[in-house]
Amino acid sequence: MAPRFCRLLYLLIGSLCGTFSNSPGESRSPWVAAPVAPGEVVETADGVCTFPGQRLSWWQAQESCEQRFGHLALGPPDGILAPRLPNPIWVGQREAPLRRPPQRRSRNTAALLFGERSAERAARLRTPLPELGALTACAHVQWDAASPDPAALFSLAVPAQANALQLRAFAEPGGTVRAALVVRGHHAPFLAAFRADGRWHHVCATWEQRGGRWALFADGRRRAGARGLGAGHPVPPGGILVLGQDQDSLGGGFSARDAFSGNLTDFHLWARALSPAQLHRARACAPPPGGLLFRWDLGALDVTPSLLPPVRVRLLCPVPSEECPTWDPGHRTEGSSLCLQPRPFLCCYRTETYRQLQDSQSWPGQDVISRVNALANAIVLLPDPLSEVGGDLSLAEASSFLSILEGVLAEEAAPLGPAALLAVVHFLKRVTALGAGEPDPWIGPWEQLGRGVMSVASLVLEEQLAGAWLSVSEVVGGPMALVVSVQRLAPLLSTVLTSERPQVHIQHRHAGLEVRSLRLREASSEGLMFTMPGGRPRGPGHIHIPAGEVRRLLEQGLSGVTVVHSWFSSGVFQHPLGAPGLEPQTPDSSEEASRMQRFLSTQVGSAIISSEVWDEAGEVNTAVTFHLQHQAQSPLFPPHPSPDSGGSWATAGCSVAALYQGSTACFCNHSTNFAILLQVYDVQRGPEEESLLRTLSFVGCGVSFCALATTFLLFLAVRVPKSERATVHKNLTFSLASAEGFLMASECAKANKVACVAITAAMHLLFLVAFSWMLVEGLLLWSKVVAVSMRPGPRMPLYYATGWGVPVAIVAITLAMSPHDYVAPGHCWLNVHTDTIWAFVGPVLFVLTANTCILVRVVMVTVSSTRRRARMLSPQPCLQQQIRIQIWATVKPVLVLLPVLGLTWLVGMLVHLGPAWAYAAVGLNSFQGPYIFLVYAAYNEEVRSALQRMTEKKAAGGPTPPECPQPSPPLQNPRHRQWS
């Protein structure tokens, strides 16, 4: 009775006090701990979190927390707070792709509502199609989630074949829509494309007859793709395209069983396979014009009466499909949801930061806050940065408040206090967030707003405010917060550009901003170049977009771009130690004193610049060259970024192209490294990954180059006796060392197109030569170990033809067939967007496959020979000894021959799977050179004997006689001959 009574008492107390909770996985009772209240502050193990009580989209929630100088909770809250939260909630992430909402625009277009499955609903293209060796089809689709059977989104039939090409899909109830491409009757597998949620989704399918390469894209991401689908055969001319039906005969034969159920609009068809960048433009409702066979136009379609009249729909481009991280307190699981869905969230702070925000009301500068609010007759500057902001801020109010704030700051004689500076930064964050992520930016005084923001930003960057910036650096991150705010406002200024006014220029003492529209077809033979205006008479320099990048942008269908350029030049960023006017508060600890000294000793050698290139579809990735004018400075204080100045300057992917007496040229672009040599897909890496791969490749390539060069020179210096094996070793080390030398030099050739093509061709040839001699190494090993020849005969002519003749022929044919698509955009290597890359990957795969078979056969022969030798030495060996001998007989040749035969390069085929594979490929390929040095030179008996003879002759003082070929060893049983 006692245990039962105690349990009942525990349940009663728990129900009365509200402390009892269910086990994980059960639903929570209503009398569990009270839910968190709006505005409540809760201390957690990682800091302090507040619950605003609002339900916002992920981007709005992130912006709301940043305006409060906090951040979204970066992980699941601890156990005390979790049961009190609504579910699910937004959580933050550190990756860059979701830091800024994509720029969207709305578009009213006609849509076909197919409704339920019916054989009477179809839309047919009136004009027959020409012969197609490649095509891309894209459309915005709302798939009926209640239709689980496969249906044809579109079909293409030709006179000789009804199923020439079609895209089929079906919806899993409550799951995903799975799609598959059918070409000439060959059916690809159904693979997940997008969620079956009834929303608009953008779907694209590409196909090429060369290799039968196909790919499926949904909402801007590649969902599937392979080769071998309808390879070698184009779609014959005279094809009929039908939307929403499967054609069992040319232009007809419809059935309700295969009919599409849902809504469709914005269908486009191209006679080529679009690149990922071009597909991004199509998703943003800016289809590239090159190769466009059909642009969405109901006037060019024969639409069945049951589909008429079409319905006008408002489409957001790109359609909202981004997913952001969530956390479900009820099930204690992480997940994701559409970023635009409104959800609750937590704003979190470090404990020290939150305490500083609480104490900011007692900081100097409250008088300025009161004066601005009194003049505006509104709460413009918050006395308490942790308080809630009442109401939304309109464009007119923002412009008016900026004018008032600018007047007060200009008239203020004393330096601004930390409290006022914190309030000004908070207000600028609110202003620059206006219109962010809106599908159609508001029509309003954007230029006036921009001038007000730049004026206020320049006023708070005065040199005498460095002490105030230091006081709030723990909260706002320093003056770099202003740089981020201006960058967010700059794209909105592009809405005021017209053909009569192609640029907007805003210039103040310490800050400037320019938005300029450029027409790509007006570029010269050297590309596009324009001056960067700045605070000094000569300006900070100019920006140059190379001609190759201009051609690449034109190929993507761009006719013009908008360049957004901002710069900041202030003593707050550039301040020497002991300068006048810098009097921060007295430090309370040695750590704070050290931090203050680092801040005061910071000096930046030039203005802080930020440049972006935009088009109507969003931000454009392109290579640029910055030509920066030097600024006179004292040599006593070398420039270095301060960790307390609010961030750092992005240098990843940028390098010094040239140094002049009064300026420096920097080239910013992607880099060439070991990881991309066998990369057959275009992989987008972040700047940190790109920088790390470039550094690892350069270091590893340098080590490998030194080892290979040493090996080659050693072979020449010691005069190793002539033999097939020594000749093969020398050719392999020479070609591989030369290829890696050109790889290291490729970074310097990216800015010059002719040099880049030459470097690429040289690397293509030399790496192919190196792999061909690796194949010769395998063939020589086969002849010595597996197929022992009693009469060897002259084989070197065949080896030279394989090692040098075949690579020269491959490179020459590739250059002749693809002179314009030979080099990849962005770095000096073969183009992955065409079949050019297979002129290298194909032969390499053949060599690696052949050498793998040779290695397996050599291991089998070695194990068999070792087993027989062991039986001869010990007729009855124990089992453990047999296993140990056989394992060593297997492992030893693999360890020795794996790098020599080039099999470590197999990892390079997997670099598109993730960064770890790229790092592994770089490490293994860098290891090949030192390993070849050990095998060919350090532990080679011929090299060691030659070195010993040279040493003995030098000690004797006599001339070294010419070397003669060594006599062949006595013939052995072929199965007992050893490999070396």
PDB file of N, CA and C in Angstrom, residues 291-369:
ATOM      1  N   GLY A 291      18.033  30.431 -78.259  1.00  0.00           N
ATOM      2  CA  GLY A 291      17.503  29.093 -78.511  1.00  0.00           C
ATOM      3  C   GLY A 291      16.071  28.889 -78.088  1.00  0.00           C
ATOM      4  N   LEU A 292      15.328  29.954 -77.796  1.00  0.00           N
ATOM      5  CA  LEU A 292      13.956  29.829 -77.302  1.00  0.00           C
ATOM      6  C   LEU A 292      13.024  29.491 -78.462  1.00  0.00           C
ATOM      7  N   LEU A 293      12.389  28.313 -78.396  1.00  0.00           N
ATOM      8  CA  LEU A 293      11.441  27.888 -79.420  1.00  0.00           C
ATOM      9  C   LEU A 293      10.031  28.368 -79.126  1.00  0.00           C
ATOM     10  N   PHE A 294       9.641  28.357 -77.864  1.00  0.00           N
ATOM     11  CA  PHE A 294       8.281  28.747 -77.507  1.00  0.00           C
ATOM     12  C   PHE A 294       8.307  29.527 -76.204  1.00  0.00           C
ATOM     13  N   ARG A 295       7.774  30.735 -76.246  1.00  0.00           N
ATOM     14  CA  ARG A 295       7.561  31.556 -75.061  1.00  0.00           C
ATOM     15  C   ARG A 295       6.078  31.494 -74.719  1.00  0.00           C
ATOM     16  N   TRP A 296       5.788  31.440 -73.423  1.00  0.00           N
ATOM     17  CA  TRP A 296       4.411  31.262 -72.965  1.00  0.00           C
ATOM     18  C   TRP A 296       3.499  32.308 -73.606  1.00  0.00           C
ATOM     19  N   ASP A 297       2.626  31.823 -74.489  1.00  0.00           N
ATOM     20  CA  ASP A 297       1.704  32.677 -75.214  1.00  0.00           C
ATOM     21  C   ASP A 297       0.516  31.818 -75.630  1.00  0.00           C
ATOM     22  N   LEU A 298      -0.643  32.080 -75.025  1.00  0.00           N
ATOM     23  CA  LEU A 298      -1.824  31.280 -75.351  1.00  0.00           C
ATOM     24  C   LEU A 298      -2.261  31.489 -76.799  1.00  0.00           C
ATOM     25  N   GLY A 299      -1.847  32.603 -77.404  1.00  0.00           N
ATOM     26  CA  GLY A 299      -2.195  32.825 -78.800  1.00  0.00           C
ATOM     27  C   GLY A 299      -1.507  31.873 -79.748  1.00  0.00           C
ATOM     28  N   ALA A 300      -0.421  31.232 -79.318  1.00  0.00           N
ATOM     29  CA  ALA A 300       0.292  30.268 -80.171  1.00  0.00           C
ATOM     30  C   ALA A 300      -0.146  28.837 -79.892  1.00  0.00           C
ATOM     31  N   LEU A 301      -1.184  28.650 -79.063  1.00  0.00           N
ATOM     32  CA  LEU A 301      -1.650  27.321 -78.697  1.00  0.00           C
ATOM     33  C   LEU A 301      -3.083  27.112 -79.162  1.00  0.00           C
ATOM     34  N   ASP A 302      -3.395  25.887 -79.542  1.00  0.00           N
ATOM     35  CA  ASP A 302      -4.780  25.454 -79.763  1.00  0.00           C
ATOM     36  C   ASP A 302      -5.271  24.847 -78.460  1.00  0.00           C
ATOM     37  N   VAL A 303      -6.127  25.575 -77.755  1.00  0.00           N
ATOM     38  CA  VAL A 303      -6.604  25.162 -76.437  1.00  0.00           C
ATOM     39  C   VAL A 303      -8.016  24.603 -76.574  1.00  0.00           C
ATOM     40  N   THR A 304      -8.260  23.438 -76.004  1.00  0.00           N
ATOM     41  CA  THR A 304      -9.588  22.836 -76.057  1.00  0.00           C
ATOM     42  C   THR A 304     -10.593  23.731 -75.340  1.00  0.00           C
ATOM     43  N   PRO A 305     -11.844  23.739 -75.782  1.00  0.00           N
ATOM     44  CA  PRO A 305     -12.849  24.643 -75.177  1.00  0.00           C
ATOM     45  C   PRO A 305     -13.044  24.432 -73.683  1.00  0.00           C
ATOM     46  N   SER A 306     -12.841  23.219 -73.194  1.00  0.00           N
ATOM     47  CA  SER A 306     -13.057  22.974 -71.767  1.00  0.00           C
ATOM     48  C   SER A 306     -12.020  23.664 -70.890  1.00  0.00           C
ATOM     49  N   LEU A 307     -10.904  24.122 -71.481  1.00  0.00           N
ATOM     50  CA  LEU A 307      -9.885  24.849 -70.723  1.00  0.00           C
ATOM     51  C   LEU A 307     -10.056  26.356 -70.817  1.00  0.00           C
ATOM     52  N   LEU A 308     -11.025  26.813 -71.593  1.00  0.00           N
ATOM     53  CA  LEU A 308     -11.229  28.250 -71.775  1.00  0.00           C
ATOM     54  C   LEU A 308     -12.379  28.722 -70.897  1.00  0.00           C
ATOM     55  N   PRO A 309     -12.371  29.973 -70.457  1.00  0.00           N
ATOM     56  CA  PRO A 309     -11.286  30.940 -70.668  1.00  0.00           C
ATOM     57  C   PRO A 309     -10.162  30.710 -69.669  1.00  0.00           C
ATOM     58  N   PRO A 310      -8.932  31.128 -69.982  1.00  0.00           N
ATOM     59  CA  PRO A 310      -7.839  31.006 -69.011  1.00  0.00           C
ATOM     60  C   PRO A 310      -8.059  31.957 -67.837  1.00  0.00           C
ATOM     61  N   VAL A 311      -7.384  31.673 -66.754  1.00  0.00           N
ATOM     62  CA  VAL A 311      -7.516  32.450 -65.524  1.00  0.00           C
ATOM     63  C   VAL A 311      -6.227  33.238 -65.304  1.00  0.00           C
ATOM     64  N   ARG A 312      -6.363  34.513 -64.947  1.00  0.00           N
ATOM     65  CA  ARG A 312      -5.204  35.328 -64.621  1.00  0.00           C
ATOM     66  C   ARG A 312      -4.785  35.045 -63.187  1.00  0.00           C
ATOM     67  N   VAL A 313      -3.503  34.742 -62.995  1.00  0.00           N
ATOM     68  CA  VAL A 313      -2.980  34.460 -61.656  1.00  0.00           C
ATOM     69  C   VAL A 313      -1.807  35.392 -61.389  1.00  0.00           C
ATOM     70  N   ARG A 314      -1.597  35.683 -60.099  1.00  0.00           N
ATOM     71  CA  ARG A 314      -0.456  36.496 -59.684  1.00  0.00           C
ATOM     72  C   ARG A 314       0.646  35.544 -59.236  1.00  0.00           C
ATOM     73  N   LEU A 315       1.750  35.578 -59.961  1.00  0.00           N
ATOM     74  CA  LEU A 315       2.843  34.645 -59.730  1.00  0.00           C
ATOM     75  C   LEU A 315       4.024  35.405 -59.146  1.00  0.00           C
ATOM     76  N   LEU A 316       4.605  34.880 -58.072  1.00  0.00           N
ATOM     77  CA  LEU A 316       5.822  35.445 -57.511  1.00  0.00           C
ATOM     78  C   LEU A 316       7.021  34.763 -58.145  1.00  0.00           C
ATOM     79  N   CYS A 317       7.967  35.563 -58.625  1.00  0.00           N
ATOM     80  CA  CYS A 317       9.148  35.021 -59.295  1.00  0.00           C
ATOM     81  C   CYS A 317      10.401  35.452 -58.548  1.00  0.00           C
ATOM     82  N   PRO A 318      11.216  34.504 -58.076  1.00  0.00           N
ATOM     83  CA  PRO A 318      10.958  33.064 -58.064  1.00  0.00           C
ATOM     84  C   PRO A 318       9.904  32.681 -57.031  1.00  0.00           C
ATOM     85  N   VAL A 319       9.204  31.579 -57.288  1.00  0.00           N
ATOM     86  CA  VAL A 319       8.135  31.160 -56.387  1.00  0.00           C
ATOM     87  C   VAL A 319       8.733  30.839 -55.016  1.00  0.00           C
ATOM     88  N   PRO A 320       8.043  31.196 -53.941  1.00  0.00           N
ATOM     89  CA  PRO A 320       8.576  30.923 -52.592  1.00  0.00           C
ATOM     90  C   PRO A 320       8.620  29.418 -52.312  1.00  0.00           C
ATOM     91  N   SER A 321       9.799  28.881 -52.333  1.00  0.00           N
ATOM     92  CA  SER A 321       9.982  27.453 -52.054  1.00  0.00           C
ATOM     93  C   SER A 321      11.110  27.201 -51.073  1.00  0.00           C
ATOM     94  N   GLU A 322      11.770  28.276 -50.593  1.00  0.00           N
ATOM     95  CA  GLU A 322      12.892  28.105 -49.666  1.00  0.00           C
ATOM     96  C   GLU A 322      12.369  27.560 -48.337  1.00  0.00           C
ATOM     97  N   GLU A 323      13.147  26.668 -47.765  1.00  0.00           N
ATOM     98  CA  GLU A 323      12.805  26.088 -46.473  1.00  0.00           C
ATOM     99  C   GLU A 323      13.821  26.520 -45.428  1.00  0.00           C
ATOM    100  N   CYS A 324      13.324  26.849 -44.245  1.00  0.00           N
ATOM    101  CA  CYS A 324      14.160  27.338 -43.163  1.00  0.00           C
ATOM    102  C   CYS A 324      14.020  26.411 -41.960  1.00  0.00           C
ATOM    103  N   PRO A 325      15.027  26.385 -41.089  1.00  0.00           N
ATOM    104  CA  PRO A 325      15.041  25.410 -39.990  1.00  0.00           C
ATOM    105  C   PRO A 325      14.033  25.762 -38.891  1.00  0.00           C
ATOM    106  N   THR A 326      13.421  24.741 -38.355  1.00  0.00           N
ATOM    107  CA  THR A 326      12.486  24.872 -37.244  1.00  0.00           C
ATOM    108  C   THR A 326      12.853  23.880 -36.155  1.00  0.00           C
ATOM    109  N   TRP A 327      12.227  24.064 -34.998  1.00  0.00           N
ATOM    110  CA  TRP A 327      12.374  23.105 -33.895  1.00  0.00           C
ATOM    111  C   TRP A 327      11.016  22.933 -33.243  1.00  0.00           C
ATOM    112  N   ASP A 328      10.637  21.673 -33.050  1.00  0.00           N
ATOM    113  CA  ASP A 328       9.336  21.325 -32.474  1.00  0.00           C
ATOM    114  C   ASP A 328       9.527  20.962 -31.013  1.00  0.00           C
ATOM    115  N   PRO A 329       9.112  21.825 -30.071  1.00  0.00           N
ATOM    116  CA  PRO A 329       9.297  21.493 -28.649  1.00  0.00           C
ATOM    117  C   PRO A 329       8.475  20.296 -28.210  1.00  0.00           C
ATOM    118  N   GLY A 330       7.316  20.060 -28.869  1.00  0.00           N
ATOM    119  CA  GLY A 330       6.483  18.941 -28.447  1.00  0.00           C
ATOM    120  C   GLY A 330       7.134  17.603 -28.667  1.00  0.00           C
ATOM    121  N   HIS A 331       7.704  17.417 -29.857  1.00  0.00           N
ATOM    122  CA  HIS A 331       8.370  16.156 -30.177  1.00  0.00           C
ATOM    123  C   HIS A 331       9.882  16.241 -30.004  1.00  0.00           C
ATOM    124  N   ARG A 332      10.367  17.443 -29.675  1.00  0.00           N
ATOM    125  CA  ARG A 332      11.813  17.664 -29.499  1.00  0.00           C
ATOM    126  C   ARG A 332      12.605  17.204 -30.726  1.00  0.00           C
ATOM    127  N   THR A 333      12.162  17.658 -31.873  1.00  0.00           N
ATOM    128  CA  THR A 333      12.810  17.277 -33.133  1.00  0.00           C
ATOM    129  C   THR A 333      13.081  18.526 -33.961  1.00  0.00           C
ATOM    130  N   GLU A 334      14.134  18.463 -34.763  1.00  0.00           N
ATOM    131  CA  GLU A 334      14.437  19.520 -35.707  1.00  0.00           C
ATOM    132  C   GLU A 334      13.763  19.226 -37.033  1.00  0.00           C
ATOM    133  N   GLY A 335      13.416  20.285 -37.751  1.00  0.00           N
ATOM    134  CA  GLY A 335      12.762  20.116 -39.044  1.00  0.00           C
ATOM    135  C   GLY A 335      12.963  21.334 -39.903  1.00  0.00           C
ATOM    136  N   SER A 336      12.090  21.498 -40.887  1.00  0.00           N
ATOM    137  CA  SER A 336      12.150  22.654 -41.770  1.00  0.00           C
ATOM    138  C   SER A 336      10.747  22.968 -42.241  1.00  0.00           C
ATOM    139  N   SER A 337      10.560  24.202 -42.658  1.00  0.00           N
ATOM    140  CA  SER A 337       9.264  24.664 -43.132  1.00  0.00           C
ATOM    141  C   SER A 337       9.501  25.781 -44.127  1.00  0.00           C
ATOM    142  N   LEU A 338       8.460  26.098 -44.923  1.00  0.00           N
ATOM    143  CA  LEU A 338       8.576  27.199 -45.866  1.00  0.00           C
ATOM    144  C   LEU A 338       8.903  28.482 -45.122  1.00  0.00           C
ATOM    145  N   CYS A 339       9.910  29.204 -45.611  1.00  0.00           N
ATOM    146  CA  CYS A 339      10.417  30.365 -44.879  1.00  0.00           C
ATOM    147  C   CYS A 339       9.388  31.472 -44.737  1.00  0.00           C
ATOM    148  N   LEU A 340       8.417  31.548 -45.652  1.00  0.00           N
ATOM    149  CA  LEU A 340       7.446  32.630 -45.598  1.00  0.00           C
ATOM    150  C   LEU A 340       6.280  32.340 -44.670  1.00  0.00           C
ATOM    151  N   GLN A 341       6.206  31.159 -44.108  1.00  0.00           N
ATOM    152  CA  GLN A 341       5.135  30.865 -43.167  1.00  0.00           C
ATOM    153  C   GLN A 341       5.376  31.613 -41.855  1.00  0.00           C
ATOM    154  N   PRO A 342       4.335  32.224 -41.266  1.00  0.00           N
ATOM    155  CA  PRO A 342       4.522  32.912 -39.978  1.00  0.00           C
ATOM    156  C   PRO A 342       4.604  31.917 -38.827  1.00  0.00           C
ATOM    157  N   ARG A 343       5.636  32.061 -38.020  1.00  0.00           N
ATOM    158  CA  ARG A 343       5.832  31.186 -36.866  1.00  0.00           C
ATOM    159  C   ARG A 343       6.416  32.006 -35.712  1.00  0.00           C
ATOM    160  N   PRO A 344       6.239  31.537 -34.476  1.00  0.00           N
ATOM    161  CA  PRO A 344       6.883  32.203 -33.329  1.00  0.00           C
ATOM    162  C   PRO A 344       8.381  31.946 -33.316  1.00  0.00           C
ATOM    163  N   PHE A 345       9.090  32.703 -32.505  1.00  0.00           N
ATOM    164  CA  PHE A 345      10.543  32.591 -32.473  1.00  0.00           C
ATOM    165  C   PHE A 345      11.064  33.153 -31.159  1.00  0.00           C
ATOM    166  N   LEU A 346      12.351  32.896 -30.917  1.00  0.00           N
ATOM    167  CA  LEU A 346      13.073  33.417 -29.754  1.00  0.00           C
ATOM    168  C   LEU A 346      14.221  34.290 -30.235  1.00  0.00           C
ATOM    169  N   CYS A 347      14.431  35.412 -29.570  1.00  0.00           N
ATOM    170  CA  CYS A 347      15.611  36.241 -29.802  1.00  0.00           C
ATOM    171  C   CYS A 347      16.568  36.017 -28.633  1.00  0.00           C
ATOM    172  N   CYS A 348      17.788  35.640 -28.935  1.00  0.00           N
ATOM    173  CA  CYS A 348      18.742  35.268 -27.887  1.00  0.00           C
ATOM    174  C   CYS A 348      19.967  36.181 -27.922  1.00  0.00           C
ATOM    175  N   TYR A 349      20.623  36.279 -26.748  1.00  0.00           N
ATOM    176  CA  TYR A 349      21.795  37.127 -26.573  1.00  0.00           C
ATOM    177  C   TYR A 349      22.812  36.391 -25.717  1.00  0.00           C
ATOM    178  N   ARG A 350      24.056  36.802 -25.861  1.00  0.00           N
ATOM    179  CA  ARG A 350      25.028  36.412 -24.859  1.00  0.00           C
ATOM    180  C   ARG A 350      24.715  37.164 -23.569  1.00  0.00           C
ATOM    181  N   THR A 351      24.990  36.522 -22.444  1.00  0.00           N
ATOM    182  CA  THR A 351      24.627  37.125 -21.162  1.00  0.00           C
ATOM    183  C   THR A 351      25.263  38.496 -20.995  1.00  0.00           C
ATOM    184  N   GLU A 352      26.526  38.634 -21.381  1.00  0.00           N
ATOM    185  CA  GLU A 352      27.222  39.905 -21.232  1.00  0.00           C
ATOM    186  C   GLU A 352      26.603  40.970 -22.131  1.00  0.00           C
ATOM    187  N   THR A 353      26.226  40.596 -23.361  1.00  0.00           N
ATOM    188  CA  THR A 353      25.604  41.552 -24.268  1.00  0.00           C
ATOM    189  C   THR A 353      24.263  42.017 -23.736  1.00  0.00           C
ATOM    190  N   TYR A 354      23.477  41.099 -23.224  1.00  0.00           N
ATOM    191  CA  TYR A 354      22.160  41.475 -22.699  1.00  0.00           C
ATOM    192  C   TYR A 354      22.296  42.424 -21.511  1.00  0.00           C
ATOM    193  N   ARG A 355      23.258  42.190 -20.656  1.00  0.00           N
ATOM    194  CA  ARG A 355      23.451  43.088 -19.520  1.00  0.00           C
ATOM    195  C   ARG A 355      23.881  44.472 -19.979  1.00  0.00           C
ATOM    196  N   GLN A 356      24.704  44.546 -21.013  1.00  0.00           N
ATOM    197  CA  GLN A 356      25.096  45.852 -21.529  1.00  0.00           C
ATOM    198  C   GLN A 356      23.890  46.585 -22.119  1.00  0.00           C
ATOM    199  N   LEU A 357      23.010  45.874 -22.798  1.00  0.00           N
ATOM    200  CA  LEU A 357      21.806  46.506 -23.322  1.00  0.00           C
ATOM    201  C   LEU A 357      20.911  47.010 -22.195  1.00  0.00           C
ATOM    202  N   GLN A 358      20.842  46.254 -21.099  1.00  0.00           N
ATOM    203  CA  GLN A 358      20.060  46.718 -19.953  1.00  0.00           C
ATOM    204  C   GLN A 358      20.659  47.982 -19.349  1.00  0.00           C
ATOM    205  N   ASP A 359      21.987  48.075 -19.334  1.00  0.00           N
ATOM    206  CA  ASP A 359      22.651  49.216 -18.705  1.00  0.00           C
ATOM    207  C   ASP A 359      22.746  50.425 -19.630  1.00  0.00           C
ATOM    208  N   SER A 360      22.354  50.264 -20.912  1.00  0.00           N
ATOM    209  CA  SER A 360      22.557  51.354 -21.873  1.00  0.00           C
ATOM    210  C   SER A 360      21.729  52.588 -21.533  1.00  0.00           C
ATOM    211  N   GLN A 361      20.645  52.432 -20.755  1.00  0.00           N
ATOM    212  CA  GLN A 361      19.834  53.598 -20.408  1.00  0.00           C
ATOM    213  C   GLN A 361      20.598  54.581 -19.520  1.00  0.00           C
ATOM    214  N   SER A 362      21.634  54.103 -18.843  1.00  0.00           N
ATOM    215  CA  SER A 362      22.436  54.980 -17.997  1.00  0.00           C
ATOM    216  C   SER A 362      23.683  55.504 -18.712  1.00  0.00           C
ATOM    217  N   TRP A 363      23.863  55.163 -19.997  1.00  0.00           N
ATOM    218  CA  TRP A 363      25.023  55.633 -20.731  1.00  0.00           C
ATOM    219  C   TRP A 363      24.834  57.090 -21.148  1.00  0.00           C
ATOM    220  N   PRO A 364      25.916  57.811 -21.411  1.00  0.00           N
ATOM    221  CA  PRO A 364      25.804  59.187 -21.924  1.00  0.00           C
ATOM    222  C   PRO A 364      25.139  59.207 -23.298  1.00  0.00           C
ATOM    223  N   GLY A 365      24.394  60.271 -23.576  1.00  0.00           N
ATOM    224  CA  GLY A 365      23.764  60.433 -24.881  1.00  0.00           C
ATOM    225  C   GLY A 365      22.260  60.438 -24.844  1.00  0.00           C
ATOM    226  N   GLN A 366      21.643  60.325 -23.675  1.00  0.00           N
ATOM    227  CA  GLN A 366      20.187  60.308 -23.596  1.00  0.00           C
ATOM    228  C   GLN A 366      19.581  61.645 -24.012  1.00  0.00           C
ATOM    229  N   ASP A 367      20.320  62.761 -23.828  1.00  0.00           N
ATOM    230  CA  ASP A 367      19.782  64.066 -24.201  1.00  0.00           C
ATOM    231  C   ASP A 367      19.539  64.162 -25.697  1.00  0.00           C
ATOM    232  N   VAL A 368      20.428  63.586 -26.508  1.00  0.00           N
ATOM    233  CA  VAL A 368      20.231  63.595 -27.958  1.00  0.00           C
ATOM    234  C   VAL A 368      18.997  62.780 -28.331  1.00  0.00           C
ATOM    235  N   ILE A 369      18.804  61.660 -27.676  1.00  0.00           N
ATOM    236  CA  ILE A 369      17.622  60.827 -27.942  1.00  0.00           C
ATOM    237  C   ILE A 369      16.355  61.608 -27.641  1.00  0.00           C
TER     238      ILE A 369
END
